[in-house]
Amino acid sequence: MSKTPPVVRPRAVLVGVQFPSVTDTEHAADLAELKRLVHTLGYDAVATVSQRRGALATGTVLGKGKLKDLAALTGGPGVITSGARDRTSKARAKWEAAEEDSEAEETSEEGTEATDSESEDTESEGAETEGTESEDTESEDTEAEDSETDDSEAEDVDEDDDASEPEEDVSGPRPTVVVVDHELSPSQLRNLEKATGAQVMDRTGVIVDIFHRHARSHEARMQVEIARLTYLAPRLRESSGGRERQQGRGAGDSAVELDRRKIRDRLAELRAGLAVIQKEQDHRRYARREQLRVALVGYTNAGKSSLMRALTGSEVLVADQLFATLDTTVRALHPETRPRVLVSDTVGFIQKLPHDLVASFRSTLDEALEASLLLYVVDASDPTWKLQLEVTRSVLREIGAHTVPSKLLLNKTDRLDQAAQDALRAEHPEAVLLSAHRPDDVAKLRQVIIQFFEASMVEAHLVIPYASQGRIGEVYEHTTVLNEEYDEHGRKLRVRGLPAAIARLTQAFQA
């Protein structure tokens, strides 16, 4: 049997700039997260180029010295070369050729007419004079060049001050991709591609591509395509060979202008289709408005899907990768309670999450906005989990979900020793420490959820006439029946439930 050849993954270089407000730990965490993003996208990060700067360099992100280090890894020139073409008409080219021929003829005639009868004394005197002048001139030029070199070196030293050395592992083929841990402008992308000779991607582009690959449902695919086209539109540019302006309808528009027009038309079509789907989603959420709802929110790969599977028994996708699931899943808490509790798993968050993706997934995030309880899931084994929690809270703050009651879940504590767990309990006594892979911890979390809702429940008495016995299922669905009796008026029930549900049932059976 023939063996399948191993898949060769493209090799990439990571580029990061550490600003003064960013600590070494945070910067290292950012680059580690970028490496995982790149791995999820299908690349192998083989080297890292990092630099401390007050801000990104306007044209090339990095300083001149670091740009050359990066180009040495990818095989690029290390400088920005002009991509403009010299455009000359045929008449100008003919004229320039004639000028060159005439200059050549004049030069040859002057050489023929020159005399060789100059005296040796005159030549020697002239040579001595010229030699003296040339030595003085050369010394002045050398001093000037030295001063210019010193100035340029000083600029490079200032520019690359406190720059960290590149971490290299380029024993194999040269990397063909450069990934920058910042959002870049179209001009910065072009300049880096010219200097490195490699494909250049920024953090936003990587995240958008991952979302594009992992979208499964029709709604998620439409949401991601909107964000992707919005990202690509300003970054379109002419091909290196150039394309002529179009003929016929729309004559005079360049190919890029026509492509952007097509993108605008496609975006309008997608937004119209997404509005229809979102209207259907709103109807579904309205039908669940009186049910108890819990939303799992948190950083990507914090363990939300694992908790979702453990709490509900559903077969949702669980994978140790970033943004493994993009679609919102809603399932009932298992074993089921009365009233029933619905649990939803929302899309994960990440640092520097593109604003267009947040806007596109607004309808998905509405699950968190309309939930009765938010469970903030964090990976307690990650040293930057506090920063990740703040990222989650800031995104939910944007959509107004920060006012929803919430609880903090410190997940993956099975990776911590007992001393670290005790420290977390002392620092966050209100939090729930657990591991989604331990059944006892999941059962404890289930009880926490039930107790949260029971705290706001009240007891009441309902009388259901015998003529309305067909609607008894509504009572069992929205309340817990504590006692049941019968008399000549009908069935008497003592129930416990939320005030809104009891008020609605009381009004329904009195009508």
Coordinates of C-alpha atoms in Angstrom, one line a residue, residues 71-469:
A71 CA 14.1 40.3 5.3
A72 CA 17.2 38.1 6.1
L73 CA 14.8 35.4 7.3
T74 CA 12.4 35.6 4.3
G75 CA 15.1 36.3 1.6
G76 CA 13.7 39.8 0.8
P77 CA 15.7 42.9 -0.1
G78 CA 15.1 44.6 3.2
V79 CA 14.3 47.9 1.6
I80 CA 11.2 49.3 -0.1
T81 CA 11.6 49.3 -3.9
S82 CA 9.4 51.5 -6.1
G83 CA 6.8 49.5 -8.0
A84 CA 6.1 52.4 -10.5
R85 CA 6.8 51.7 -14.2
D86 CA 8.5 54.1 -16.5
R87 CA 5.9 55.0 -19.1
T88 CA 7.2 56.7 -22.3
S89 CA 5.5 57.2 -25.7
K90 CA 7.1 55.9 -28.9
A91 CA 7.9 59.5 -30.1
R92 CA 9.7 60.2 -26.8
A93 CA 11.7 57.0 -27.0
K94 CA 12.8 57.8 -30.6
W95 CA 13.8 61.3 -29.6
E96 CA 15.8 60.0 -26.6
A97 CA 17.6 57.5 -28.9
A98 CA 18.5 60.3 -31.4
E99 CA 19.9 62.4 -28.5
E100 CA 22.1 59.6 -27.3
D101 CA 23.5 59.0 -30.9
S102 CA 24.3 62.7 -31.3
E103 CA 26.1 62.9 -28.0
A104 CA 28.2 59.9 -28.9
E105 CA 29.3 61.5 -32.2
E106 CA 30.3 64.7 -30.5
T107 CA 32.4 62.9 -28.0
S108 CA 34.3 60.9 -30.6
E109 CA 35.0 64.1 -32.7
E110 CA 36.4 65.9 -29.6
G111 CA 38.7 63.0 -28.9
T112 CA 40.1 63.0 -32.4
E113 CA 40.9 66.7 -32.4
A114 CA 42.7 66.7 -29.0
T115 CA 46.5 67.5 -29.2
D116 CA 49.3 65.4 -27.7
S117 CA 51.9 68.2 -27.7
E118 CA 51.6 69.4 -24.1
S119 CA 54.9 69.8 -22.3
E120 CA 55.9 67.3 -19.6
D121 CA 56.5 70.2 -17.1
T122 CA 53.0 71.6 -17.7
E123 CA 51.6 68.1 -17.3
S124 CA 53.6 67.5 -14.1
E125 CA 52.6 70.9 -12.6
G126 CA 49.0 70.2 -13.5
A127 CA 49.2 66.8 -12.1
E128 CA 50.7 68.0 -8.8
T129 CA 48.1 70.8 -8.6
E130 CA 45.3 68.4 -9.3
G131 CA 46.7 65.8 -6.9
T132 CA 46.8 68.3 -4.1
E133 CA 43.3 69.5 -4.8
S134 CA 42.0 65.9 -5.1
E135 CA 43.6 64.9 -1.8
D136 CA 41.9 67.9 -0.1
T137 CA 38.6 67.1 -1.8
E138 CA 38.9 63.4 -0.9
S139 CA 39.6 64.2 2.8
E140 CA 36.7 66.5 2.9
D141 CA 34.4 63.9 1.2
T142 CA 35.7 61.2 3.6
E143 CA 34.9 63.4 6.6
A144 CA 31.4 64.2 5.2
E145 CA 30.7 60.5 4.5
D146 CA 31.9 59.5 8.0
S147 CA 29.6 62.1 9.6
E148 CA 26.6 60.9 7.4
T149 CA 27.4 57.3 8.4
D150 CA 27.6 58.2 12.0
D151 CA 24.2 60.1 11.8
S152 CA 22.5 57.2 10.0
E153 CA 23.9 54.7 12.5
A154 CA 22.7 56.9 15.3
E155 CA 19.3 57.0 13.8
D156 CA 19.2 53.2 13.5
V157 CA 20.3 52.8 17.1
D158 CA 17.6 55.2 18.3
E159 CA 15.1 53.5 16.1
D160 CA 15.9 50.0 17.3
D161 CA 16.6 50.9 20.9
D162 CA 15.8 48.0 23.3
A163 CA 14.9 45.8 20.4
S164 CA 14.8 42.1 21.3
E165 CA 16.7 39.6 19.2
P166 CA 14.8 37.5 16.7
E167 CA 14.0 34.0 17.8
E168 CA 15.0 31.9 14.9
D169 CA 14.3 28.3 13.9
V170 CA 14.8 28.4 10.1
S171 CA 16.7 25.3 9.5
G172 CA 14.4 24.3 6.7
P173 CA 13.0 26.2 3.7
R174 CA 12.6 30.0 4.0
P175 CA 9.4 31.2 5.5
T176 CA 6.9 32.4 2.9
V177 CA 4.5 34.2 5.2
V178 CA 4.9 37.2 7.6
V179 CA 2.2 37.6 10.3
V180 CA 2.1 40.9 12.2
D181 CA 0.4 41.1 15.6
H182 CA -1.2 44.4 14.8
E183 CA -3.8 45.7 12.3
L184 CA -2.0 47.2 9.3
S185 CA -3.0 49.8 6.8
P186 CA -3.0 48.8 3.1
S187 CA 0.2 50.8 2.5
Q188 CA 2.0 49.1 5.4
L189 CA 1.0 45.7 4.0
R190 CA 2.4 46.6 0.5
N191 CA 5.6 48.0 1.9
L192 CA 6.3 45.0 4.1
E193 CA 5.6 42.7 1.1
K194 CA 8.2 44.6 -1.0
A195 CA 10.8 44.6 1.7
T196 CA 10.4 40.9 2.7
G197 CA 9.4 39.3 -0.6
A198 CA 6.8 37.3 1.3
Q199 CA 3.0 37.3 1.8
V200 CA 2.1 39.6 4.7
M201 CA -0.9 39.2 6.9
D202 CA -2.0 41.2 9.9
R203 CA -3.8 39.9 13.1
T204 CA -7.2 41.0 11.8
G205 CA -6.8 39.1 8.5
V206 CA -5.8 35.9 10.3
I207 CA -8.8 36.1 12.6
V208 CA -11.2 36.8 9.7
D209 CA -9.7 33.8 7.7
I210 CA -10.2 31.5 10.7
F211 CA -13.8 32.6 11.1
H212 CA -14.3 32.1 7.4
R213 CA -13.0 28.5 7.6
H214 CA -14.9 27.5 10.7
A215 CA -18.3 29.0 9.9
R216 CA -20.8 26.2 9.5
S217 CA -24.4 27.5 9.6
H218 CA -25.9 29.7 6.9
E219 CA -26.1 32.6 9.3
A220 CA -22.5 32.3 10.4
R221 CA -21.2 32.1 6.9
M222 CA -23.1 35.3 5.9
Q223 CA -21.9 37.1 9.0
V224 CA -18.3 36.1 8.3
E225 CA -18.5 37.0 4.7
I226 CA -19.7 40.5 5.5
A227 CA -16.7 41.0 7.8
R228 CA -14.3 39.5 5.3
L229 CA -15.5 41.7 2.4
T230 CA -15.4 44.8 4.6
Y231 CA -11.8 44.0 5.5
L232 CA -10.7 43.2 1.9
A233 CA -12.4 46.2 0.1
P234 CA -9.8 48.9 1.1
R235 CA -6.9 46.5 0.5
L236 CA -7.7 45.7 -3.1
R237 CA -4.9 46.8 -5.5
E238 CA -3.9 46.5 -9.1
S239 CA -2.0 43.4 -10.1
S240 CA 1.7 43.9 -10.9
G241 CA 1.1 43.6 -14.6
G242 CA -1.5 46.3 -14.5
R243 CA -5.0 45.9 -16.1
E244 CA -6.4 48.2 -18.7
R245 CA -9.5 50.2 -18.0
Q246 CA -12.8 48.5 -18.8
Q247 CA -14.7 49.1 -22.1
G248 CA -18.4 49.3 -22.5
R249 CA -20.7 49.9 -19.6
G250 CA -18.8 51.6 -16.8
A251 CA -16.0 52.6 -19.2
G252 CA -13.2 54.6 -17.5
D253 CA -13.3 52.7 -14.3
S254 CA -10.3 50.7 -13.3
A255 CA -10.5 47.0 -12.5
V256 CA -10.1 47.8 -8.8
E257 CA -12.9 50.2 -8.9
L258 CA -15.2 47.7 -10.5
D259 CA -14.2 45.0 -8.0
R260 CA -15.0 47.4 -5.1
R261 CA -18.4 48.1 -6.7
K262 CA -19.1 44.4 -6.9
I263 CA -18.1 44.1 -3.2
R264 CA -20.5 46.9 -2.3
D265 CA -23.3 45.1 -4.2
R266 CA -22.5 41.8 -2.5
L267 CA -22.5 43.4 0.9
A268 CA -25.9 45.0 0.3
E269 CA -27.2 41.5 -0.7
L270 CA -25.7 39.8 2.3
R271 CA -27.1 42.4 4.8
A272 CA -30.5 42.1 3.3
G273 CA -30.4 38.3 3.6
L274 CA -29.0 38.4 7.1
A275 CA -31.8 40.8 8.2
V276 CA -34.3 38.1 7.3
I277 CA -32.5 35.4 9.3
Q278 CA -32.1 37.7 12.3
K279 CA -35.9 38.4 12.2
E280 CA -36.5 34.7 12.4
Q281 CA -34.0 34.5 15.3
D282 CA -35.8 37.3 17.1
H283 CA -39.0 35.3 16.8
R284 CA -37.4 32.3 18.4
R285 CA -35.9 34.3 21.2
Y286 CA -39.3 35.9 21.8
A287 CA -40.9 32.5 22.1
R288 CA -38.2 31.7 24.8
R289 CA -38.6 35.0 26.6
E290 CA -40.3 33.5 29.7
Q291 CA -37.9 30.5 30.0
L292 CA -34.9 30.5 32.2
R293 CA -31.8 31.1 30.1
V294 CA -28.1 30.8 30.9
A295 CA -25.4 32.0 28.5
L296 CA -21.8 30.8 28.6
V297 CA -19.5 33.6 27.6
G298 CA -15.7 34.0 27.7
Y299 CA -12.4 34.0 25.9
T300 CA -11.9 31.6 23.0
N301 CA -10.7 28.1 24.1
A302 CA -11.6 28.8 27.7
G303 CA -13.6 25.5 27.8
K304 CA -17.2 26.8 27.0
S305 CA -18.0 24.0 24.7
S306 CA -16.8 21.4 27.1
L307 CA -19.0 22.9 29.8
M308 CA -21.9 23.0 27.4
R309 CA -21.5 19.3 26.7
A310 CA -21.2 18.4 30.4
L311 CA -24.2 20.5 31.5
T312 CA -26.6 19.5 28.7
G313 CA -25.4 16.2 27.4
S314 CA -25.3 17.6 23.9
E315 CA -22.8 16.5 21.3
V316 CA -21.4 20.0 20.5
L317 CA -18.0 20.2 18.9
V318 CA -15.1 20.2 21.4
A319 CA -11.6 20.9 20.1
D320 CA -8.4 22.4 21.6
Q321 CA -8.2 25.2 19.1
L322 CA -9.2 28.8 18.7
F323 CA -12.7 29.6 17.5
A324 CA -13.6 25.9 17.0
T325 CA -17.3 26.8 17.2
L326 CA -18.9 30.0 15.9
D327 CA -22.6 29.1 15.9
T328 CA -24.7 29.6 19.0
T329 CA -26.1 26.4 20.4
V330 CA -29.1 26.3 22.8
R331 CA -29.8 23.1 24.8
A332 CA -31.8 22.3 28.0
L333 CA -30.0 21.7 31.3
H334 CA -29.7 18.0 31.9
P335 CA -31.2 16.4 33.9
E336 CA -34.1 18.6 33.1
T337 CA -35.6 20.8 35.8
R338 CA -39.0 22.4 36.3
P339 CA -39.1 25.0 35.1
R340 CA -36.7 24.1 32.3
V341 CA -33.4 25.9 32.1
L342 CA -31.9 26.6 28.7
V343 CA -28.1 26.9 28.3
S344 CA -26.5 28.7 25.3
D345 CA -22.9 28.6 24.1
T346 CA -21.8 31.8 22.4
V347 CA -18.9 32.7 20.1
G348 CA -15.6 33.2 21.9
F349 CA -13.8 36.5 22.3
I350 CA -10.1 37.4 21.7
Q351 CA -7.9 40.4 22.1
K352 CA -8.1 42.9 19.3
L353 CA -11.2 41.3 18.0
P354 CA -12.0 43.0 14.7
H355 CA -14.8 45.5 15.1
D356 CA -16.5 44.3 11.9
L357 CA -16.8 40.8 13.4
V358 CA -18.3 42.1 16.6
A359 CA -20.9 44.0 14.4
S360 CA -21.6 41.0 12.2
F361 CA -22.1 38.7 15.1
R362 CA -24.3 41.2 17.0
S363 CA -27.4 38.9 16.6
T364 CA -25.4 36.0 18.0
L365 CA -24.3 38.1 21.0
D366 CA -27.9 39.0 21.6
E367 CA -28.2 35.6 23.3
A368 CA -26.0 37.0 26.1
L369 CA -28.0 40.3 26.2
E370 CA -31.3 38.5 26.7
A371 CA -30.0 35.8 29.1
S372 CA -31.2 35.6 32.7
L373 CA -27.7 34.7 33.9
L374 CA -24.2 35.0 32.3
L375 CA -21.5 32.6 33.2
Y376 CA -18.1 34.1 32.6
V377 CA -15.8 31.1 31.7
V378 CA -12.0 31.7 32.0
D379 CA -9.0 29.4 31.8
A380 CA -7.6 29.7 35.3
S381 CA -4.4 27.9 34.2
D382 CA -3.6 30.8 31.8
P383 CA -1.4 33.4 33.5
T384 CA -3.2 36.2 31.6
W385 CA -6.7 35.1 32.5
K386 CA -7.6 38.4 34.1
L387 CA -6.7 40.3 31.0
Q388 CA -8.8 37.8 29.0
L389 CA -11.8 38.3 31.4
E390 CA -11.5 42.1 30.9
V391 CA -11.6 41.6 27.1
T392 CA -14.8 39.6 27.4
R393 CA -16.4 42.2 29.7
S394 CA -15.4 45.0 27.4
V395 CA -17.1 43.4 24.4
L396 CA -20.3 42.6 26.3
R397 CA -20.2 46.2 27.6
E398 CA -20.4 47.4 24.0
I399 CA -23.7 45.6 23.4
G400 CA -25.1 46.5 26.9
A401 CA -24.9 43.0 28.4
H402 CA -22.8 44.1 31.4
T403 CA -26.0 44.7 33.4
V404 CA -27.1 41.1 33.2
P405 CA -26.5 39.1 36.4
S406 CA -23.4 37.0 36.2
K407 CA -21.1 34.5 37.9
L408 CA -17.4 33.8 37.4
L409 CA -16.3 30.3 36.5
L410 CA -12.6 29.5 36.9
N411 CA -12.2 26.5 34.6
K412 CA -9.4 24.1 34.0
T413 CA -8.4 24.0 37.7
D414 CA -7.2 20.4 37.2
R415 CA -4.1 21.9 35.7
L416 CA -3.3 23.8 38.9
D417 CA -1.8 22.6 42.1
Q418 CA -3.6 22.9 45.4
A419 CA -1.7 26.0 46.5
A420 CA -2.7 27.9 43.3
Q421 CA -6.3 26.8 43.8
D422 CA -6.3 28.0 47.4
A423 CA -4.9 31.3 46.3
L424 CA -7.7 31.7 43.7
R425 CA -10.4 30.9 46.3
A426 CA -9.0 33.5 48.7
E427 CA -8.8 36.1 45.9
H428 CA -12.2 35.4 44.4
P429 CA -14.4 33.8 47.0
E430 CA -17.6 34.4 44.9
A431 CA -16.2 32.4 41.9
V432 CA -16.8 28.8 41.1
L433 CA -13.6 26.7 40.7
L434 CA -14.1 23.7 38.5
S435 CA -13.0 21.5 35.7
A436 CA -15.4 20.5 32.9
H437 CA -13.9 17.0 32.9
R438 CA -14.8 16.3 36.6
P439 CA -18.4 15.2 37.0
D440 CA -18.5 16.3 40.7
D441 CA -17.6 19.9 39.6
V442 CA -20.2 19.9 36.9
A443 CA -22.9 18.7 39.3
K444 CA -21.9 21.5 41.7
L445 CA -22.2 24.1 38.9
R446 CA -25.6 22.7 38.0
Q447 CA -26.7 23.2 41.6
V448 CA -25.4 26.8 41.6
I449 CA -27.5 27.5 38.5
I450 CA -30.6 26.1 40.0
Q451 CA -30.1 27.9 43.3
F452 CA -29.7 31.2 41.5
F453 CA -33.1 30.9 39.9
E454 CA -34.8 29.5 43.0
A455 CA -33.7 32.5 45.0
S456 CA -36.0 34.7 42.9
M457 CA -39.0 32.3 42.8
V458 CA -42.2 32.7 44.9
E459 CA -44.9 30.3 45.9
A460 CA -48.5 30.7 44.8
H461 CA -51.9 28.8 44.5
L462 CA -53.5 28.2 41.2
V463 CA -57.1 26.9 40.6
I464 CA -57.5 25.2 37.2
P465 CA -61.1 24.6 36.2
Y466 CA -61.9 21.2 34.9
A467 CA -62.8 22.8 31.5
S468 CA -59.1 23.9 31.2
Q469 CA -57.4 20.7 32.1

